CSV table of C-alpha atoms in Angstrom, one decimal:
chain,number,residue,atom,x,y,z
A,1277,MET,CA,-25.8,19.9,-16.1
A,1278,LEU,CA,-25.2,20.8,-12.9
A,1279,ALA,CA,-28.9,20.9,-12.0
A,1280,HIS,CA,-28.6,17.4,-13.5
A,1281,LEU,CA,-25.7,16.4,-11.8
A,1282,LYS,CA,-27.0,16.9,-8.1
A,1283,ARG,CA,-29.8,14.9,-9.2
A,1284,PHE,CA,-28.0,12.2,-10.5
A,1285,SER,CA,-25.5,12.3,-7.2
A,1286,PRO,CA,-27.0,13.8,-4.9
A,1287,ARG,CA,-23.7,12.9,-2.6
A,1288,HIS,CA,-21.2,15.3,-4.3
A,1289,PRO,CA,-22.4,18.3,-3.2
A,1290,ARG,CA,-20.9,17.8,0.1
A,1291,ILE,CA,-17.6,16.9,-1.2
A,1292,ALA,CA,-17.8,19.5,-4.3
A,1293,GLY,CA,-19.1,23.2,-4.7
A,1294,ASP,CA,-20.6,24.6,-8.1
A,1295,PRO,CA,-17.3,25.5,-8.9
A,1296,GLU,CA,-15.8,22.6,-8.7
A,1297,LEU,CA,-19.0,20.8,-10.5
A,1298,GLY,CA,-19.2,23.4,-13.1
A,1299,GLU,CA,-15.1,22.6,-13.9
A,1300,LEU,CA,-16.1,19.3,-13.7
A,1301,ILE,CA,-18.3,19.8,-16.5
A,1302,VAL,CA,-16.1,22.0,-18.5
A,1303,VAL,CA,-13.6,19.0,-18.3
A,1304,GLY,CA,-15.6,16.7,-19.4
A,1305,HIS,CA,-17.2,17.8,-22.0
A,1306,LYS,CA,-13.6,18.2,-24.0
A,1307,ARG,CA,-12.7,15.0,-23.0
A,1308,ALA,CA,-15.6,13.7,-24.2
A,1309,GLU,CA,-15.5,15.4,-27.4
A,1310,LEU,CA,-11.5,13.5,-27.7
A,1311,TYR,CA,-13.8,10.4,-28.0
A,1312,GLY,CA,-16.4,11.5,-30.7
A,1313,LEU,CA,-18.7,12.0,-27.5
A,1314,VAL,CA,-20.5,15.4,-28.9
A,1315,SER,CA,-24.3,15.2,-28.4
A,1316,GLU,CA,-25.3,16.2,-25.1
A,1317,ARG,CA,-26.5,13.0,-24.2
A,1318,SER,CA,-22.9,11.0,-24.9
A,1319,ALA,CA,-21.4,14.0,-22.9
A,1320,ARG,CA,-24.3,13.9,-19.5
A,1321,ILE,CA,-23.3,10.4,-19.7
A,1322,TYR,CA,-19.3,10.4,-19.9
A,1323,ILE,CA,-19.7,13.4,-17.3
A,1324,GLU,CA,-21.9,11.3,-15.0
A,1325,LEU,CA,-19.0,8.8,-15.6
A,1326,MET,CA,-16.5,11.2,-14.3
A,1327,LEU,CA,-18.5,11.5,-10.7
A,1328,MET,CA,-18.2,8.1,-10.5
A,1329,PHE,CA,-15.0,7.2,-11.3
A,1330,GLY,CA,-12.9,10.0,-11.5
A,1331,SER,CA,-12.8,12.7,-14.1
A,1332,GLY,CA,-9.6,10.8,-15.5
A,1333,PHE,CA,-11.6,7.6,-15.7
A,1334,ASP,CA,-10.8,7.1,-19.4
A,1335,THR,CA,-6.9,6.3,-19.2
A,1336,ASP,CA,-7.0,5.4,-15.7
A,1337,PRO,CA,-5.4,1.1,-16.0
A,1338,GLN,CA,-8.6,0.1,-13.1
A,1339,HIS,CA,-11.1,0.9,-15.0
A,1340,VAL,CA,-10.6,-1.2,-18.6
A,1341,TRP,CA,-13.7,-1.9,-19.2
A,1342,ALA,CA,-14.0,1.7,-20.4
A,1343,VAL,CA,-11.4,1.2,-23.5
A,1344,GLU,CA,-12.7,-0.7,-26.3
A,1345,PRO,CA,-16.2,1.7,-26.3
A,1346,LEU,CA,-14.1,5.0,-26.3
A,1347,ARG,CA,-11.8,3.9,-28.6
A,1348,ALA,CA,-14.0,2.1,-30.5
A,1349,ASP,CA,-15.1,3.3,-34.4
A,1350,ASP,CA,-18.4,2.6,-34.8
A,1351,ASP,CA,-21.5,5.0,-34.1
A,1352,GLU,CA,-21.5,7.3,-31.1
A,1353,TYR,CA,-24.7,6.4,-29.5
A,1354,ARG,CA,-23.9,2.6,-29.6
A,1355,ARG,CA,-20.7,3.6,-27.9
A,1356,VAL,CA,-22.0,5.6,-25.5
A,1357,ASP,CA,-24.4,2.8,-24.4
A,1358,ARG,CA,-21.3,0.3,-24.4
A,1359,LEU,CA,-19.8,2.6,-22.5
A,1360,ARG,CA,-22.8,2.8,-19.7
A,1361,ASP,CA,-23.5,-0.7,-19.6
A,1362,ALA,CA,-19.7,-1.6,-19.0
A,1363,ALA,CA,-19.6,0.6,-16.2
A,1364,TRP,CA,-22.4,-0.7,-14.2
A,1365,ARG,CA,-21.9,-4.2,-15.0
A,1366,HIS,CA,-18.6,-3.3,-13.4
A,1367,LEU,CA,-20.4,-1.8,-10.3
A,1368,ASP,CA,-22.4,-5.0,-9.9
A,1369,ARG,CA,-19.6,-7.2,-10.1
A,1370,THR,CA,-17.4,-4.9,-7.5
A,1371,ALA,CA,-20.4,-4.1,-5.2
A,1372,GLY,CA,-19.5,-7.0,-2.9
A,1373,ASP,CA,-15.8,-4.8,-1.8
A,1374,ASP,CA,-18.4,-2.1,0.1
A,1375,LEU,CA,-21.2,-4.6,1.8
A,1376,ASP,CA,-20.7,-6.9,4.8
A,1377,ALA,CA,-21.7,-10.4,5.4
A,1378,ALA,CA,-25.1,-9.5,5.4
A,1379,GLY,CA,-25.0,-8.1,2.1
A,1380,ARG,CA,-25.6,-4.5,3.9
A,1381,SER,CA,-23.7,-1.4,3.1
A,1382,GLN,CA,-20.9,-0.4,4.8
A,1383,PRO,CA,-20.5,3.5,4.6
A,1384,GLY,CA,-17.2,3.1,6.4
A,1385,ARG,CA,-15.8,1.0,4.5
A,1386,ALA,CA,-13.8,3.0,2.3
A,1387,ALA,CA,-12.0,5.3,5.5
A,1388,ALA,CA,-10.7,2.2,6.9
A,1389,GLN,CA,-9.5,0.7,3.5
A,1390,LEU,CA,-7.3,3.7,3.4
A,1391,GLN,CA,-5.8,3.5,6.2
A,1392,GLN,CA,-4.3,0.2,5.6
A,1393,PHE,CA,-2.5,2.1,3.0
A,1394,ALA,CA,-1.8,4.9,5.0
A,1395,GLN,CA,-0.1,2.3,7.4
A,1396,PRO,CA,1.3,-0.1,4.8
A,1397,GLU,CA,3.5,-2.0,7.6
A,1398,ARG,CA,0.3,-3.3,9.5
A,1399,GLY,CA,-0.8,-6.5,8.3
A,1400,LEU,CA,1.7,-7.3,5.9
A,1401,SER,CA,3.7,-9.8,7.3
A,1402,ASP,CA,2.6,-12.3,4.7
A,1403,ASP,CA,4.2,-10.3,2.6
A,1404,ALA,CA,7.8,-10.0,4.2
A,1405,GLY,CA,10.7,-9.6,1.3
A,1406,LEU,CA,8.6,-8.5,-1.7
A,1407,ASP,CA,9.2,-5.2,-3.3
A,1408,LEU,CA,6.9,-2.3,-2.5
A,1409,GLN,CA,4.8,-2.7,-5.8
A,1410,ALA,CA,4.0,-6.3,-5.2
A,1411,ARG,CA,3.1,-5.7,-1.5
A,1412,MET,CA,1.0,-3.2,-3.0
A,1413,VAL,CA,-1.0,-5.6,-5.0
A,1414,ALA,CA,-1.0,-8.1,-2.3
A,1415,LEU,CA,-2.4,-5.2,0.3
A,1416,LEU,CA,-5.1,-4.5,-3.2
A,1417,ARG,CA,-6.4,-7.9,-3.3
A,1418,ARG,CA,-7.1,-7.7,0.5
A,1419,ALA,CA,-9.0,-4.9,0.6
A,1420,PHE,CA,-10.9,-4.5,-2.9
A,1421,PRO,CA,-10.9,-8.9,-4.0
A,1422,ALA,CA,-13.9,-8.4,-6.2
A,1423,LYS,CA,-12.7,-5.3,-8.0
A,1424,CYS,CA,-8.8,-6.9,-8.7
A,1425,GLU,CA,-10.9,-10.0,-9.5
A,1426,ASP,CA,-12.7,-7.8,-12.3
A,1427,ILE,CA,-10.3,-5.9,-13.9
A,1428,GLY,CA,-7.5,-9.0,-14.3
A,1429,GLU,CA,-4.1,-9.3,-13.1
A,1430,PRO,CA,-2.4,-7.1,-15.6
A,1431,ALA,CA,-4.7,-3.9,-15.2
A,1432,LEU,CA,-4.2,-4.9,-11.3
A,1433,VAL,CA,-0.1,-4.0,-11.9
A,1434,ARG,CA,-0.8,-1.7,-14.0
A,1435,THR,CA,-2.7,0.4,-11.6
A,1436,VAL,CA,-0.1,0.2,-8.7
A,1437,ALA,CA,3.0,1.0,-11.4
A,1438,GLN,CA,1.2,4.3,-12.4
A,1439,ALA,CA,0.4,5.0,-8.9
A,1440,LEU,CA,4.1,4.3,-7.7
A,1441,ALA,CA,5.9,6.5,-10.7
A,1442,LYS,CA,3.5,9.5,-10.2
A,1443,ALA,CA,3.7,9.4,-7.0
A,1444,ARG,CA,7.7,10.2,-7.0
A,1445,THR,CA,6.5,13.4,-9.2
A,1446,PHE,CA,5.2,15.0,-6.3
A,1447,ALA,CA,8.0,13.6,-4.2
A,1448,LEU,CA,7.1,11.2,-2.1
A,1449,ILE,CA,9.7,9.3,-1.7
A,1450,THR,CA,8.8,7.4,1.2
A,1451,GLU,CA,6.6,4.1,1.6
A,1452,ARG,CA,4.2,5.1,4.0
A,1453,GLY,CA,3.7,8.4,1.3
A,1454,GLN,CA,4.0,6.2,-2.0
A,1455,ALA,CA,1.5,3.8,-0.7
A,1456,LEU,CA,-0.8,6.3,0.3
A,1457,PHE,CA,-0.7,7.3,-3.1
A,1458,VAL,CA,-1.7,4.2,-4.6
A,1459,GLY,CA,-5.0,3.9,-1.8
A,1460,LEU,CA,-5.5,7.1,-3.0
A,1461,SER,CA,-5.7,6.7,-6.7
A,1462,VAL,CA,-7.8,3.2,-6.2
A,1463,ILE,CA,-10.7,5.1,-4.6
A,1464,PHE,CA,-10.3,8.1,-5.9
A,1465,GLY,CA,-9.3,7.6,-9.8
A,1466,ALA,CA,-6.2,7.8,-10.5
A,1467,GLY,CA,-5.8,11.3,-11.4
A,1468,PHE,CA,-7.3,12.4,-8.6
A,1469,HIS,CA,-4.8,14.7,-7.5
A,1470,GLY,CA,-5.8,17.2,-10.3
A,1471,ASP,CA,-9.5,16.3,-10.5
A,1472,PRO,CA,-12.3,19.0,-9.9
A,1473,GLN,CA,-13.8,17.0,-7.0
A,1474,PHE,CA,-10.5,16.7,-4.7
A,1475,MET,CA,-9.3,19.8,-4.4
A,1476,TRP,CA,-8.4,18.9,-0.9
A,1477,ALA,CA,-5.6,16.7,-2.5
A,1478,GLY,CA,-4.3,19.3,-5.4
A,1479,ARG,CA,-3.6,22.0,-2.5
A,1480,ALA,CA,-1.8,19.0,-0.1
A,1481,LEU,CA,0.1,18.1,-3.1
A,1482,ALA,CA,1.4,21.6,-4.4
A,1483,GLU,CA,3.4,22.5,-1.1
A,1484,ILE,CA,6.5,20.4,-2.5
A,1485,GLY,CA,9.5,22.7,-0.9
A,1486,ASN,CA,7.1,24.7,1.1
A,1487,ALA,CA,6.3,21.5,3.5
A,1488,ASN,CA,7.4,18.1,4.3
A,1489,GLU,CA,7.0,14.8,3.2
A,1490,ARG,CA,5.2,13.8,6.6
A,1491,THR,CA,3.2,17.5,6.3
A,1492,ARG,CA,1.6,16.8,3.0
A,1493,ILE,CA,1.0,13.2,3.8
A,1494,GLU,CA,-1.4,14.1,6.5
A,1495,ALA,CA,-2.3,17.1,4.5
A,1496,LEU,CA,-3.9,13.9,1.8
A,1497,LEU,CA,-5.1,11.7,4.5
A,1498,ARG,CA,-6.8,14.1,6.4
A,1499,GLY,CA,-9.0,15.8,2.7
A,1500,ALA,CA,-9.5,12.5,1.9
A,1501,THR,CA,-10.7,11.4,5.8
A,1502,GLU,CA,-12.8,14.0,5.6
A,1503,CYS,CA,-14.7,13.8,1.9
A,1504,LEU,CA,-15.2,10.2,2.3
A,1505,ASP,CA,-16.8,10.9,5.9
A,1506,ARG,CA,-19.4,13.8,4.0
A,1507,PHE,CA,-19.6,12.1,1.6
A,1508,TRP,CA,-21.6,9.0,3.4
A,1509,ALA,CA,-22.6,10.8,6.1
A,1510,GLU,CA,-26.6,10.4,7.1
A,1511,GLU,CA,-28.7,12.6,6.7
A,1512,GLY,CA,-30.8,14.7,9.8
């Protein structure tokens, strides 16, 4: 399975080593079994989706496309095919968020989008008077218009509300810290803080009590930026 994942996503070994990918595989098999996806093929597809959308995609409110195929009570093989097809349709519909006006891929776009959440006071003058949740919803619509259109308003609001609540459990109490957590949750997946692919996040957030919030925010931002830079770096 490890060799397959490296072929499936050749960029992933740049951000996660064999131990991390190995842990992802173990977690993936356990998560897949919870949904009755027990065949080798079903588990493989499930773990591929973990690479694409984060290890917690199954409970991530931004991935509404996963709900029906995972929770339906019909044949495993039909469900995993629907799950895979729904994922790729979602990617097709949201691809515009990563393309320029000429339809070309923009490798640095994700890092630029993340910076908007790291400095939420910028570019939000039109949203003055709104609470943080409403401003984050508005910022997501600007940063990821295709994704927001695809998942719909209820899922968008749930995504932001869940991320803000989770940020507070890590003692991120400032607007900057909570806004950054929202951005990370959307870009890397709602479970990024415990995802084996993103160990830098767990390390930064584990410093509660040992580092002030500003230090942890900077560690999160640095880790995320370096991760994105490595993933999108041109070879050679």
